[in-house]
Each structure stands twice: as structure tokens, then as C-alpha cells.
Coordinates of C-alpha atoms and ligand atoms in Angstrom, one line a residue:
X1 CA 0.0 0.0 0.0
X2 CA 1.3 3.2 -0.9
X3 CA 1.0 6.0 1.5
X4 CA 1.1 9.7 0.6
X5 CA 3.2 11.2 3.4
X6 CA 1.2 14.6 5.0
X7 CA 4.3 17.1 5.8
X8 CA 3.0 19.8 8.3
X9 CA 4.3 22.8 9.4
X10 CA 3.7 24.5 12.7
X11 CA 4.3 27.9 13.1
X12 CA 3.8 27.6 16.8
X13 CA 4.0 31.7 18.2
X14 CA 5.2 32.9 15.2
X15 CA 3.7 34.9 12.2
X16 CA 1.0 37.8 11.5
X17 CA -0.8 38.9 8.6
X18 CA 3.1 40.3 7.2
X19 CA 3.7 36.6 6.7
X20 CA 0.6 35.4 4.6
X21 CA 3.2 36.1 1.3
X22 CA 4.4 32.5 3.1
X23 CA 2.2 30.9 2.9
X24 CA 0.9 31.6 -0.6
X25 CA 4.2 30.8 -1.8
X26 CA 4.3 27.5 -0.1
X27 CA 0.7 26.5 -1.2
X28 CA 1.5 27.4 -5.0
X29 CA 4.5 25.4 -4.8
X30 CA 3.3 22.2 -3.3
X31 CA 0.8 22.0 -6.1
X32 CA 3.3 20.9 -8.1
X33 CA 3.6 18.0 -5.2
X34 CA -0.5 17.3 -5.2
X35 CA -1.4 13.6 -5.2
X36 CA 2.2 12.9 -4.0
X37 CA 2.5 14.6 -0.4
X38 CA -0.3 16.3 1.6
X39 CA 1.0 19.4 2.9
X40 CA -0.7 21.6 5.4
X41 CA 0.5 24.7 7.7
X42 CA -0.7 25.0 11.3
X43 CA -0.6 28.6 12.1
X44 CA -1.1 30.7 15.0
X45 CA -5.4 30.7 15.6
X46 CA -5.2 34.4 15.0
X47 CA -4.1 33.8 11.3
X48 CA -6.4 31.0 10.4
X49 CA -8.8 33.3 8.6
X50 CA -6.7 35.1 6.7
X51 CA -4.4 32.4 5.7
X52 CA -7.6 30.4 4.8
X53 CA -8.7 32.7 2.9
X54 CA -5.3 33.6 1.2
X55 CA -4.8 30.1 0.2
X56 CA -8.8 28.5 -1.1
X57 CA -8.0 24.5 -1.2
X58 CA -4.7 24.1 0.6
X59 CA -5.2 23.4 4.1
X60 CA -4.7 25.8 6.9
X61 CA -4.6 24.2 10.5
X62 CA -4.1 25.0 14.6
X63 CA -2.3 23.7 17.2
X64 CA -4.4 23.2 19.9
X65 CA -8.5 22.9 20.2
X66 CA -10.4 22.8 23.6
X67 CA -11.7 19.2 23.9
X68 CA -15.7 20.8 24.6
X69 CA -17.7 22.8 22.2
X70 CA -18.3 25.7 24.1
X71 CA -18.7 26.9 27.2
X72 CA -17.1 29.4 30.1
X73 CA -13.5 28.3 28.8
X74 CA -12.2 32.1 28.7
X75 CA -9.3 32.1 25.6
X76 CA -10.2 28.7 24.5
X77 CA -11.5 27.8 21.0
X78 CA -13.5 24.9 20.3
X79 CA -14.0 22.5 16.8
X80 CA -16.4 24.4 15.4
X81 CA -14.7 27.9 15.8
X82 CA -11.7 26.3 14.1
X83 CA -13.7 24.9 11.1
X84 CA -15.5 28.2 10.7
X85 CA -12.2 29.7 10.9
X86 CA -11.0 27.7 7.5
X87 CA -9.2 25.4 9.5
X88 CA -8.8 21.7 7.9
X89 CA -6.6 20.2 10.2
X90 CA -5.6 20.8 13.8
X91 CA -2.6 19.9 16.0
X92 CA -3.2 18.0 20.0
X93 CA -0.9 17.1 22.0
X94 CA 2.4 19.0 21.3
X95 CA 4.9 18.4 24.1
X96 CA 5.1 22.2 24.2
X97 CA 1.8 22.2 25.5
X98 CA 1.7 18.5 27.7
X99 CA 4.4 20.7 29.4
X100 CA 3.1 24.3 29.8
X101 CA -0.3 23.6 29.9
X102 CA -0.3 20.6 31.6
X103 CA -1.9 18.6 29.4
X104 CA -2.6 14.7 30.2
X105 CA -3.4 12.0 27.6
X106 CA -6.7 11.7 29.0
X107 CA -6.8 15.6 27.9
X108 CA -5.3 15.2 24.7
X109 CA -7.6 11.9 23.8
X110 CA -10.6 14.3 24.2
X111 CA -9.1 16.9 22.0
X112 CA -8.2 14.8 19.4
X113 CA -12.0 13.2 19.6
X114 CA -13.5 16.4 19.6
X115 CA -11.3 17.3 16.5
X116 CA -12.2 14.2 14.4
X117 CA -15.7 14.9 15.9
X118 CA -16.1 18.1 14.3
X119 CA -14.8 16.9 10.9
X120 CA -11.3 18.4 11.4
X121 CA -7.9 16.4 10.4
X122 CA -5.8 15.4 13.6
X123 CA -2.5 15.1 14.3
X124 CA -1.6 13.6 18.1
X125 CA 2.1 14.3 19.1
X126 CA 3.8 11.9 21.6
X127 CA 7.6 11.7 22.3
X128 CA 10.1 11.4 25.5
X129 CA 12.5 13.4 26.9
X130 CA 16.2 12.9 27.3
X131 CA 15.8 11.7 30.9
X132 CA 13.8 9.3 29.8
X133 CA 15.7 8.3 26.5
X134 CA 19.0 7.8 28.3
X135 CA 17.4 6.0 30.8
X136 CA 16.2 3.6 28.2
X137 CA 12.6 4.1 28.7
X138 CA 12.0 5.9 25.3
X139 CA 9.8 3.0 24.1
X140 CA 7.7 2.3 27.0
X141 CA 7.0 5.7 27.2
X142 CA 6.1 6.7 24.6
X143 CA 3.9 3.5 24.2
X144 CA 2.1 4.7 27.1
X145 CA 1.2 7.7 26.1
X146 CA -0.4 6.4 22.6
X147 CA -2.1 3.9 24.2
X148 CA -3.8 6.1 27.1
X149 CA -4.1 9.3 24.2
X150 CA -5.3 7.4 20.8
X151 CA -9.0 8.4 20.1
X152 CA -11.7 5.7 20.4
X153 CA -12.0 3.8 17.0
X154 CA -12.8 3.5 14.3
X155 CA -10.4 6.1 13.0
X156 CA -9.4 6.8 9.3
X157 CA -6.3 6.9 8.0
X158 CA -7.1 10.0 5.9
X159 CA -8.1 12.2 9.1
X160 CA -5.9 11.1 11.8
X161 CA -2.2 10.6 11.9
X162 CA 0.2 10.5 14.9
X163 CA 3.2 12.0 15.2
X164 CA 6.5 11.0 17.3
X165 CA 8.7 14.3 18.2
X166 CA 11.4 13.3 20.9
X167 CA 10.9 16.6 23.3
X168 CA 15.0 16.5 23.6
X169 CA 15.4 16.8 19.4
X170 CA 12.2 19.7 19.1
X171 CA 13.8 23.4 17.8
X172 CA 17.7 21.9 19.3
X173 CA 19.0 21.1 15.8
X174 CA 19.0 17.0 17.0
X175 CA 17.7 14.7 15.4
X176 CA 16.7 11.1 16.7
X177 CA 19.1 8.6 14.6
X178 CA 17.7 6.4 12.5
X179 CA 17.6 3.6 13.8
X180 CA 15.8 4.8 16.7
X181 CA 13.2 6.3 14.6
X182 CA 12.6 2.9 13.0
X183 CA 12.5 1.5 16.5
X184 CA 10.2 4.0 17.9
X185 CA 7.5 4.4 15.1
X186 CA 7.5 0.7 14.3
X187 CA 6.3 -0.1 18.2
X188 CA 3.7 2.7 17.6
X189 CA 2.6 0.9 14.4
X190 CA 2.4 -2.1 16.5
X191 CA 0.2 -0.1 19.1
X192 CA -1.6 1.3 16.4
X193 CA -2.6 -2.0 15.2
X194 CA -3.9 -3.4 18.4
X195 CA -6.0 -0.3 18.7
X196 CA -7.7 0.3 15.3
X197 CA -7.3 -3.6 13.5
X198 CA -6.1 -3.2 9.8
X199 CA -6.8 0.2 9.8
X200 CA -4.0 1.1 11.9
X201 CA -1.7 -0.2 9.6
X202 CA -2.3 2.7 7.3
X203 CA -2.4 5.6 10.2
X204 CA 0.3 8.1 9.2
X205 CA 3.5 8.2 11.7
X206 CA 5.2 11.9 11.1
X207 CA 8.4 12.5 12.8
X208 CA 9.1 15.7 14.4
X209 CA 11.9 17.3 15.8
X210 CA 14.4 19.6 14.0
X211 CA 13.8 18.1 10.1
X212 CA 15.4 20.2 7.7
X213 CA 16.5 20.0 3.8
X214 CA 19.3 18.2 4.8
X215 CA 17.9 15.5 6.7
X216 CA 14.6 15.1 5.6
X217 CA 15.3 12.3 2.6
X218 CA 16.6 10.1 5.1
X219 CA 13.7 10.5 7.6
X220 CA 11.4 9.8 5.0
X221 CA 13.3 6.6 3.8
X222 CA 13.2 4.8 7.3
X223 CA 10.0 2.5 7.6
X224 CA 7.0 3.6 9.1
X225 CA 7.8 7.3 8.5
X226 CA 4.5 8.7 7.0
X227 CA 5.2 12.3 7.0
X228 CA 6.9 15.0 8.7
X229 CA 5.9 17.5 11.5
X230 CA 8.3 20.6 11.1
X231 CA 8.8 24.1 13.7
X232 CA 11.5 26.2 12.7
X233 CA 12.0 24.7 9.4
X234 CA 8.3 25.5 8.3
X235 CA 8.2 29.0 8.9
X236 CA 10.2 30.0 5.2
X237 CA 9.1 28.8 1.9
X238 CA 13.0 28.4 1.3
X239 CA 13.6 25.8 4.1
X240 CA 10.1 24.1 4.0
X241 CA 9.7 23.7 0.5
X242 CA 12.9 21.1 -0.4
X243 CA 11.0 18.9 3.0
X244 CA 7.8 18.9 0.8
X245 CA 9.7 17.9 -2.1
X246 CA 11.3 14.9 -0.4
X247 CA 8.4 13.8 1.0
X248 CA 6.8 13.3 -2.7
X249 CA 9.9 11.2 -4.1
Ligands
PEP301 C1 7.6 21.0 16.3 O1 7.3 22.2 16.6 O2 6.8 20.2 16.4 C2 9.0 20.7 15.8 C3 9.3 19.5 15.5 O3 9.9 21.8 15.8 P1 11.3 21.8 15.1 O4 11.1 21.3 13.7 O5 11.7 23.2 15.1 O6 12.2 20.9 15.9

């Protein structure tokens, strides 16, 4: 089975209306790249609109989503704000928020629920820190956190995909070797599998943390790599484009 590989961007705290030129030139160019990568860009919410609107048919996202659909949640936004929004795709689970916001799995399997819920794309982030990856724990952990964070089944594989970021190799400039990343995303496959049946054989497994032009071709060649989740790299057309173009070879 061939699997188109989704390569997302997130912009995390970066980028205002000054940047929309961005992300038109990075959705004209990955329409070169249609039907062989999916590409999206998960901006800051306050951009959504306007990028959605800059860019009709290439898909926008955000990087977090409260897990309820409205309420007294003062500077939350729900599902349905982001799909009104123009977003196609949203972020849960980035270990930037697990950490600052204190967010559980529990927390982050209701999030990515209520994403899929409200017809959004998800992408669920889980990775370990170096404590734990030099303590040899890396698998174990990581393995907990997809099993107590995946959303309730059935899931497909064109809406949800997971991705692995080791916290330690996230905006550092290191990168998980290889042959860790084979290790790692094939015991999430195997987790992934137990949860969702034949399905999860076909959930896209991104890798994040610190892909770049110069690294990407060999992330994408180790098995069980389904995409890429990119920061820094994602914020200039320059430095994301050559990722999206690896990802479609
Ligand atoms: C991320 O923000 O998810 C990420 C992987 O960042 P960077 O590519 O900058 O390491």
C-alpha cells in the first residue's frame, strides 16, 4: 500500500498577517507535489482566517482545540470555531503544551475526539525526553502515552495521523538517529494496530523534531515514516519547500 506522506508545518508563536506572502508561496509550490505529499501549515489561531482565505484548497490548521464545544472556557476555541475559521486540520498534543499547559493524555484523547468529531484532520504528538531516552525508557514511554491518548475507533487513515517528536530533538538542531526512529515508530505501528485492527496499519506516523533540507530524505526513507511535522524549518518557503519535495519522491 502506498502512503502519501502529510508534511505539516507549525508555526507555533510565530507569524502575523506580514507573513501570509508565506504561505501563498508555499501553497502554490506544493501543487506541483499534489497527489504525491499532503502538505498543510498550522498557524497561530489568529491567522487561520486570513491564511484560509489567502490560500482556497490548501489546508490551513491550529495547534491546539479545547476538547468541549463551548462553554465558560475564557481564551479557548473549540472545533467548530476552528472549522469556521477555515481550518482543515488541527494539532493535540504537542509536548510544548503537555508541558506548559499541563496537558494529560486523557486531555489530549478528548481533544483529538472532539477534532475528528467536528470533521477536522488530527495530528496527536507523543515523544520522550532525554531523561527518559537515556534511561532507556524511550519505548515504554512513549507506548504509554499512545495507548492512554489514541481516540476511540474507528479512526481513518485519511483524518488522523500521529506524530513522534522526541521533546529533547524539538527546535535543538537533534535529530533522533535512525535507527531509533525505525525502532520507535515501528512499536507505535504495533500499538496502532492493536487499537484500530487493519486500519491502523495505514495511520500516518510523522516524525518531528528539527527536520530540515538536509535531513529530511533520510527520515522519509526509514520505515513507518508517513510524514513529517516541522517548527522552525516551516516558517520560510526556502527551508520548508525542499522537506515537501522529499516527502513526494
Ligand atoms: C515542532 O514544533 O513540532 C517541531 C518539531 O519543531 P522543530 O522542527 O523546530 O524541531
Amino acid at each position: 500500500m502506498t502512503m502519501v506522506k502529510l508534511i505539516a508545518g507549525n508555526w507555533k508563536m510565530h507569524g502575523t498577517s506580514e507573513d501570509l506572502g508565506e504561505v501563498r508561496t508555499i501553497a502554490e509550490w506544493s501543487k506541483k507535489f499534489e497527489g504525491a505529499v499532503e502538505v498543510a501549515l498550522c498557524v497561530p489561531a489568529t491567522l487561520i482566517h486570513r491564511a484560509a482565505e489567502a490560500v482556497p484548497g490548501f489546508l490551513i490548521g491550529a495547534q491546539d482545540i479545547h476538547h468541549k464545544e463551548k462553554g465558560a472556557h475564557t481564551g479557548d476555541v473549540c472545533a467548530a470555531m476552528l472549522h469556521d475559521a477555515g481550518a482543515g486540520i488541527v494539532i493535540v498534543g504537542h509536548s510544548e503544551r503537555r508541558d506548559a499547559h499541563r496537558e494529560a493524555d486523557g486531555h489530549v484523547k478528548a481533544k483529538a475526539e472532539a477534532g475528528l468529531g467536528a470533521g477536522l484532520k488530527v495530528i496527536l504528538c507523543v515523544g520522550e525526553s532525554l531523561e527518559e531516552r537515556e534511561a532507556g525508557r524511550a519505548v515504554e514511554t512513549v507506548g504509554r502515552q499512545v495507548d492512554a491518548s489514541l481516540p476511540a475507533g474507528p479512526v481513518d487513515t485519511g483524518t488522523f495521523a500521529l506524530a513522534y517528536e522526541p521533546i529533547w530533538a524539538i527546535g535543538t538542531g537533534r535529530v533522533a538517529e535512525v535507527e531509533d526512529i525505525e525502532e520507535m515508530h515501528s512499536a507505535i505501528r504495533e500499538r496502532l494496530v492493536a487499537a484500530y485492527g487493519e486500519t491502523g496499519a495505514g495511520v500516518r506516523i510523522l516524525y518531528g523534531g528539527s527536520v530540515k533540507a538536509s535531513n529530511a530524505g533520510e527520515i522519509f526513507a526509514v520505515p513507518n515514516v508517513g510524514g513529517a511535522l516541522v517548527g522552525g524549518a516551516s516558517l520560510k518557503a526556502a527551508d520548508f519547500l525542499p522537506i515537501v519535495e522529499a516527502g513526494a519522491d
